[in-house]
mmCIF file of C-alpha atoms in Angstrom:
data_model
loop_
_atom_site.group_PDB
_atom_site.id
_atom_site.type_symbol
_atom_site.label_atom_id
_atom_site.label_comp_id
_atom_site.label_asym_id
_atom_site.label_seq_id
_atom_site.Cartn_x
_atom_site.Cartn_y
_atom_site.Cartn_z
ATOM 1 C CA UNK A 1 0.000 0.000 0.000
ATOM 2 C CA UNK A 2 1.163 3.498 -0.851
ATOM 3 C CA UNK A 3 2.483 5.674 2.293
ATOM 4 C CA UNK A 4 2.172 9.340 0.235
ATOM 5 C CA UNK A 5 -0.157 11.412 0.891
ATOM 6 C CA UNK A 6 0.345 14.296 -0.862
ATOM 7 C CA UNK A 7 -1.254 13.159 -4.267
ATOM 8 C CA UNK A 8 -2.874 15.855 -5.518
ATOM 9 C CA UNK A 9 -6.468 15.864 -6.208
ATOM 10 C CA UNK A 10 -7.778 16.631 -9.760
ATOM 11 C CA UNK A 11 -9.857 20.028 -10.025
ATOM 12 C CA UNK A 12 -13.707 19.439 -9.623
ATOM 13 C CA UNK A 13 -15.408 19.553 -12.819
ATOM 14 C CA UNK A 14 -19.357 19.522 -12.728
ATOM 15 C CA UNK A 15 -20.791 16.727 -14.771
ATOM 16 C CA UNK A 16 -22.662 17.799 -17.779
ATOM 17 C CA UNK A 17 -26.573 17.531 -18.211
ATOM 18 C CA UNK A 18 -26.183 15.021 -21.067
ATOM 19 C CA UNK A 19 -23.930 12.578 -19.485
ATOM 20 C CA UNK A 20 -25.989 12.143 -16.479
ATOM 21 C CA UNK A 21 -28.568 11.135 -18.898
ATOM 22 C CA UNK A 22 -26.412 8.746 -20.470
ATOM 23 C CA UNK A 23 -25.048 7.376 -17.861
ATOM 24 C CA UNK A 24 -28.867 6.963 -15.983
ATOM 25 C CA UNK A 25 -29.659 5.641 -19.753
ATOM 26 C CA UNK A 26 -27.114 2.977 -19.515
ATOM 27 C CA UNK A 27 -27.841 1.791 -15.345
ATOM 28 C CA UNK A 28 -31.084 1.322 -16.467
ATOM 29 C CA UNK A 29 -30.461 -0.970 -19.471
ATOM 30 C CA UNK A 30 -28.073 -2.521 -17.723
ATOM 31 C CA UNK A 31 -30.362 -3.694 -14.628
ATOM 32 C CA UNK A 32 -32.948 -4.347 -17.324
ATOM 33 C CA UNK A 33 -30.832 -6.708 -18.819
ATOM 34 C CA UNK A 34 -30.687 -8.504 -15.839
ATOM 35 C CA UNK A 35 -26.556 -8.983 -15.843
ATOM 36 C CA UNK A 36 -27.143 -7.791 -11.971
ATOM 37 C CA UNK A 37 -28.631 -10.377 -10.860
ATOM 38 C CA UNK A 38 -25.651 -12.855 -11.565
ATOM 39 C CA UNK A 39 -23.524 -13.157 -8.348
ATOM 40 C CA UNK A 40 -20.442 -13.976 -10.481
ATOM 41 C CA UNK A 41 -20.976 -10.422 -11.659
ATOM 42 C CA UNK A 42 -21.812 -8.578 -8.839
ATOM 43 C CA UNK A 43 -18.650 -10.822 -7.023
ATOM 44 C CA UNK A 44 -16.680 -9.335 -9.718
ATOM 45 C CA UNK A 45 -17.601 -5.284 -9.018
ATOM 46 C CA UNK A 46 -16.854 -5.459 -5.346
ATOM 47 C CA UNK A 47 -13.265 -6.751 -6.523
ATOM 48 C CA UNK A 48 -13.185 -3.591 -8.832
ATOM 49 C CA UNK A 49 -14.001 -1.887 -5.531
ATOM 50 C CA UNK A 50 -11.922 -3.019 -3.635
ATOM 51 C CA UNK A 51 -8.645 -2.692 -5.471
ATOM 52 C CA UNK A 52 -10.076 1.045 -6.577
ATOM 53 C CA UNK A 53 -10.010 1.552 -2.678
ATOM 54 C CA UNK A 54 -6.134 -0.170 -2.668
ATOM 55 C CA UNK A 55 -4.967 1.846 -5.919
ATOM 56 C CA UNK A 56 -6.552 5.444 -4.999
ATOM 57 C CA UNK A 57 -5.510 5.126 -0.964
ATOM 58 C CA UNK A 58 -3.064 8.060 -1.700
ATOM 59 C CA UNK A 59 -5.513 10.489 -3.057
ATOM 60 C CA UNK A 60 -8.365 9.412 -0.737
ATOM 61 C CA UNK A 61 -5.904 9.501 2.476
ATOM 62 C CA UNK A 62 -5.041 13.629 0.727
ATOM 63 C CA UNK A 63 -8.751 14.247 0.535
ATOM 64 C CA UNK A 64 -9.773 13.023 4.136
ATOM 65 C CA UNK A 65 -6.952 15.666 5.562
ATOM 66 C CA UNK A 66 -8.142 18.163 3.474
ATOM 67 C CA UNK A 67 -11.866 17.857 3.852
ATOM 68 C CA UNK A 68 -12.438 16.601 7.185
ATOM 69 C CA UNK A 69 -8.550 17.093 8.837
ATOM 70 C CA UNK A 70 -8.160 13.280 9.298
ATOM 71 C CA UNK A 71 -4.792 12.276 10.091
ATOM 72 C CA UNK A 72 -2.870 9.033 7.700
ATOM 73 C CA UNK A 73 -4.465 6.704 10.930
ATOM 74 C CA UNK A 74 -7.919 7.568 11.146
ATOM 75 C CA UNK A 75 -8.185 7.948 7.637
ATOM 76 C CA UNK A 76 -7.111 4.236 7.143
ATOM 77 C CA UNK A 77 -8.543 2.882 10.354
ATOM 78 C CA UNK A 78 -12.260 4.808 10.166
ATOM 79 C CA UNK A 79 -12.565 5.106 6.970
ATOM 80 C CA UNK A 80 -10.634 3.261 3.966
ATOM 81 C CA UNK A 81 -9.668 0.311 5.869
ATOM 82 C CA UNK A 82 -13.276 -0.158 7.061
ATOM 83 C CA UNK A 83 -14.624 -0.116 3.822
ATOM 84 C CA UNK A 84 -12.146 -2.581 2.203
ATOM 85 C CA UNK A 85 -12.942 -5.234 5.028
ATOM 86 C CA UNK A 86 -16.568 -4.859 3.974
ATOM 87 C CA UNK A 87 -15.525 -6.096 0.724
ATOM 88 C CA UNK A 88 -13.598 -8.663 1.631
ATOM 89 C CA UNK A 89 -16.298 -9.609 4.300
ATOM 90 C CA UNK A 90 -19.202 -9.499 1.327
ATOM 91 C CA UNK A 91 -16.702 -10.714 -1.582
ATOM 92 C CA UNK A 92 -16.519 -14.407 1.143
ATOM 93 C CA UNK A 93 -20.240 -14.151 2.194
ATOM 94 C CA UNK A 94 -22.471 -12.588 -1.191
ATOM 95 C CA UNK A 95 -23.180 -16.369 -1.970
ATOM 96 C CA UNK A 96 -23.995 -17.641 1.546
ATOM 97 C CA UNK A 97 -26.441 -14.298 1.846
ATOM 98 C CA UNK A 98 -28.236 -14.420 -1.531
ATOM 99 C CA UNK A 99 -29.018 -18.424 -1.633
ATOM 100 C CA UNK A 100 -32.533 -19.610 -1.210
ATOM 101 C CA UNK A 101 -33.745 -20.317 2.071
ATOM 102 C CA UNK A 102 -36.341 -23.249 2.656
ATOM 103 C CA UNK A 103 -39.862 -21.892 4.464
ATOM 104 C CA UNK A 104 -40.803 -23.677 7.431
ATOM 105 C CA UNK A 105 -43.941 -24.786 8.911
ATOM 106 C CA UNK A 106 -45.354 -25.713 5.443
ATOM 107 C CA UNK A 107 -48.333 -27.075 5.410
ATOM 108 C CA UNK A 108 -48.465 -30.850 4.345
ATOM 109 C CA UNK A 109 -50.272 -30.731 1.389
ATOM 110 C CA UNK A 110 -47.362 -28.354 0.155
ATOM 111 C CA UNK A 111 -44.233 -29.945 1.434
ATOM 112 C CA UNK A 112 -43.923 -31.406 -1.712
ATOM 113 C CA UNK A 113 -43.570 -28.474 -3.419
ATOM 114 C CA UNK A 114 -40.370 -27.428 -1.660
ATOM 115 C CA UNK A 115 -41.293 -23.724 -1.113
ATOM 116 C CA UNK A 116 -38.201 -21.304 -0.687
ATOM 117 C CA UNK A 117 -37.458 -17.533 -0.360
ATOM 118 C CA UNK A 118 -35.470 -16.326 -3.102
ATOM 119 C CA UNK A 119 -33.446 -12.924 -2.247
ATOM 120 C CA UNK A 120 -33.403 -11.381 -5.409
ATOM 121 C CA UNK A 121 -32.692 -7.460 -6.665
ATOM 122 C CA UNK A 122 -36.057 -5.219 -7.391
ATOM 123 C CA UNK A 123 -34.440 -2.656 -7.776
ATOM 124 C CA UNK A 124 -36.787 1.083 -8.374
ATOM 125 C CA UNK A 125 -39.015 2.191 -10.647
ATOM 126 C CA UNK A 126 -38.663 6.045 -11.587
ATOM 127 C CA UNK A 127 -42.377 6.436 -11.527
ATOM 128 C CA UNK A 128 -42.647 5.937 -7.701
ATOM 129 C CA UNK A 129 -39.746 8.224 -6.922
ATOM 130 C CA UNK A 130 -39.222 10.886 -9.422
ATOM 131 C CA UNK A 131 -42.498 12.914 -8.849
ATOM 132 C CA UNK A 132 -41.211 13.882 -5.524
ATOM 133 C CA UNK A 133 -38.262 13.868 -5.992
ATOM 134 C CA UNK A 134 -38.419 16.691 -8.389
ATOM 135 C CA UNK A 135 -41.685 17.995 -6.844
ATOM 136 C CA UNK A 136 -42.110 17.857 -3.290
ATOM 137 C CA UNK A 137 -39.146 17.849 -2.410
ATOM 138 C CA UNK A 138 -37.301 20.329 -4.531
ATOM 139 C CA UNK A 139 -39.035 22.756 -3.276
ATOM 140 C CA UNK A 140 -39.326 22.223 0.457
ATOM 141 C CA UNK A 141 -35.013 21.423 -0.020
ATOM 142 C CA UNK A 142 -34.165 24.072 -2.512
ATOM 143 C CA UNK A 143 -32.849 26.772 0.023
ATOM 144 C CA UNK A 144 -31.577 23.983 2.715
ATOM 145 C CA UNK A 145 -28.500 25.318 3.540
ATOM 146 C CA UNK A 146 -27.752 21.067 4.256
ATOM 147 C CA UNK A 147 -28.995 17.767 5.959
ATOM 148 C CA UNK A 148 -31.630 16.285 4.409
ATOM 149 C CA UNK A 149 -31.481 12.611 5.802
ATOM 150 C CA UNK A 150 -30.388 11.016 8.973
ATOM 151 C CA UNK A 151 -28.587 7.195 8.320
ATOM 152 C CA UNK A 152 -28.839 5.600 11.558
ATOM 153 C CA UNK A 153 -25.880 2.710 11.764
ATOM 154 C CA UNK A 154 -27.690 -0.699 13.758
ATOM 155 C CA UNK A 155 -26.298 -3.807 14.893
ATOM 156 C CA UNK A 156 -25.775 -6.389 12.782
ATOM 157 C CA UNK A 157 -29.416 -8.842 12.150
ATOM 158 C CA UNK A 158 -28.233 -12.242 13.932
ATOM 159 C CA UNK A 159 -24.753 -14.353 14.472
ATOM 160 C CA UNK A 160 -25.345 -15.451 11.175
ATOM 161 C CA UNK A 161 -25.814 -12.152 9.156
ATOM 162 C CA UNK A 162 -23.328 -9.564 10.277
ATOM 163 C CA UNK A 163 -23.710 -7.354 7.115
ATOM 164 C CA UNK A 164 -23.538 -3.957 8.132
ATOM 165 C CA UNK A 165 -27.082 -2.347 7.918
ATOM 166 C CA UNK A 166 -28.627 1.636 8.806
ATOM 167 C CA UNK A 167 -31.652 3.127 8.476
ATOM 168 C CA UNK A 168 -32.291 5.738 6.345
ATOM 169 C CA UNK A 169 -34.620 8.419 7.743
ATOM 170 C CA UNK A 170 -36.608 11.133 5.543
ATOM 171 C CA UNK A 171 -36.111 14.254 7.503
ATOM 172 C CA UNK A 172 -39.332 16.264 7.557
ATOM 173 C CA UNK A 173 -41.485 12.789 6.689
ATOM 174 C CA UNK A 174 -44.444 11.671 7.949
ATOM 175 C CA UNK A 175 -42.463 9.551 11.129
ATOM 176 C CA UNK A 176 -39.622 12.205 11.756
ATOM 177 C CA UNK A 177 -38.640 11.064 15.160
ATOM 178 C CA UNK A 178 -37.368 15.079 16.048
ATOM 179 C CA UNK A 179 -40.721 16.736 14.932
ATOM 180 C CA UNK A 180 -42.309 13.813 17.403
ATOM 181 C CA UNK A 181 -39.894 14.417 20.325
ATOM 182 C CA UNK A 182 -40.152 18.468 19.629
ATOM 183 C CA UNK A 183 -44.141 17.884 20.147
ATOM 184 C CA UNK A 184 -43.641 15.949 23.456
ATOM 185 C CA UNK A 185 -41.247 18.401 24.647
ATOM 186 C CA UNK A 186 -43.900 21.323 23.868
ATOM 187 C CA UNK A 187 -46.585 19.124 25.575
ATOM 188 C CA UNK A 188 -44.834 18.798 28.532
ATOM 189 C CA UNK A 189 -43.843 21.834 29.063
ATOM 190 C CA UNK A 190 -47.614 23.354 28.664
ATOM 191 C CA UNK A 191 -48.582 20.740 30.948
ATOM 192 C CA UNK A 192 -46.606 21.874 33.818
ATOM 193 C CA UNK A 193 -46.509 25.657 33.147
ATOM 194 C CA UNK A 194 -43.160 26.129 32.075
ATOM 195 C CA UNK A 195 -42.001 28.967 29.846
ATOM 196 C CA UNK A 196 -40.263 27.554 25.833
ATOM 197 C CA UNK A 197 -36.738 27.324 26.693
ATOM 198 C CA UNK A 198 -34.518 28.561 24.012
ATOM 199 C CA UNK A 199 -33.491 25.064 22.713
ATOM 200 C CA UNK A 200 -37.029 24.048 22.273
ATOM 201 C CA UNK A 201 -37.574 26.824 20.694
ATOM 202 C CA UNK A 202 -35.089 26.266 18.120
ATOM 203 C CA UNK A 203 -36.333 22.738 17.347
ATOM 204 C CA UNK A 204 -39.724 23.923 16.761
ATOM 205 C CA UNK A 205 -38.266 26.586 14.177
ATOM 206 C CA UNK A 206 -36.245 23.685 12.607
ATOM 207 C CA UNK A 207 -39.320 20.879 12.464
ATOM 208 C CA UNK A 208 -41.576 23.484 11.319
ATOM 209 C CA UNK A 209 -39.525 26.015 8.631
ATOM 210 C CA UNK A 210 -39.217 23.531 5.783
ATOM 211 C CA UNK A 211 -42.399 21.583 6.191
ATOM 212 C CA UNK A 212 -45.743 22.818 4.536
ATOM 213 C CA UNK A 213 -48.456 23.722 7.446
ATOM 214 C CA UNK A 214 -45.715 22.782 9.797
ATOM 215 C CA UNK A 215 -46.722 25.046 13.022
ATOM 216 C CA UNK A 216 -50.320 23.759 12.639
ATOM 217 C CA UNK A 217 -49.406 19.846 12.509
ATOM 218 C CA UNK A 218 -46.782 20.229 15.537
ATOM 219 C CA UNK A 219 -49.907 22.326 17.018
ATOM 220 C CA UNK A 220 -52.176 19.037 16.480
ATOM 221 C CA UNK A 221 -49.432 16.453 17.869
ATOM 222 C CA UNK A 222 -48.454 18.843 20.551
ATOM 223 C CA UNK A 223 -52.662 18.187 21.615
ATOM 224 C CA UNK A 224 -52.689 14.867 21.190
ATOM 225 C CA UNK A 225 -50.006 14.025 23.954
#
């Protein structure tokens, strides 16, 4: 592995509107193709990954100091080493994970039948996301000055599965757990007479600002606790 790190980092150049549709163009045809679903493919792009993370350490160890002041050992350690164990850990695993598992308690008139579940890729279909992603959401985002998701790390499923796994949370969505919390800490405090502290406060500017009739739904939680 390369010790330098004082590679220096290419100038950022924004990606034209045309080659993001080409490049969409071609994921799509690609997953339609089904050549994703193979494991002897997808086995072969975390190797790519992998040894992209071995050649590029350098440059990636340069921009972890610049961007987020991460010294040669974190960067490796937190970051770069973390990410090529993954691989390693998925590259021995991916088969193990994605093989068909036998259903239990089958009923006897379908044991014979050997029913399984079969993990297999959906993947997404642009008519369920891109409406709001270019409606909704543009708009209520468009002067964010940043943060638009939370990504929640958990522990790993079982002794069997130790794939790492988060949850990704919509800020501003129908379940945010801070507009909820905000709301109980409102309630509470009308409850027992005490005057909106200045943190609460700010969370009720920051659940409310960027969602539409925000004051009036915190207003309706706030009641209902």
């Amino acid at each position: 592995m390369a010790a330098a790190v004082d590679q220096k980092i290419p100038a950022f150049e924004n990606t034209s509107l045309d080659d993001i549709t080409r490049v969409t163009d071609t994921l799509r045809a690609t997953f339609r193709s089904y050549k994703t679903k193979d494991i002897q493919w997808r086995l072969v792009q975390l190797r790519k990954f992998y040894w992209a993370f071995e050649d590029y350490t350098p440059a990636l160890i340069n921009a972890l100091r610049q961007d987020l002041r991460k010294s040669k050992h974190e960067a490796l350690l937190s970051e770069i080493n973390w990410i090529k164990d993954d691989c390693l850990y998925l590259i021995k695993n991916l088969e193990r994970f994605t093989k068909d598992e036998p259903v239990s308690d089958v009923p006897m008139t379908f044991i014979m039948m050997k029913p399984r579940v079969r993990k297999e890729p959906l993947g997404m279909t642009p008519h369920e996301i891109l409406p709001k992603l270019f409606g909704e959401l543009k708009t209520r985002y468009a002067e964010r000055p940043g943060g638009y998701t939370r990504v929640l790390r958990t522990e790993p499923r079982n002794a069997y599965d130790q794939a790492p796994s988060a949850i990704l949370e919509l800020v501003d969505g129908p379940r945010d757990l801070r507009f909820t919390m905000t709301a109980k800490a409102v309630a509470r405090g009308q409850h027992e007479g005490w005057a909106m502290n200045d943190v609460t406060q700010k969370n009720v500017d920051k659940v409310t600002r960027y969602r539409e009739g925000g004051k009036k739904a915190l207003d309706k939680l706030v009641s209902q606790f």
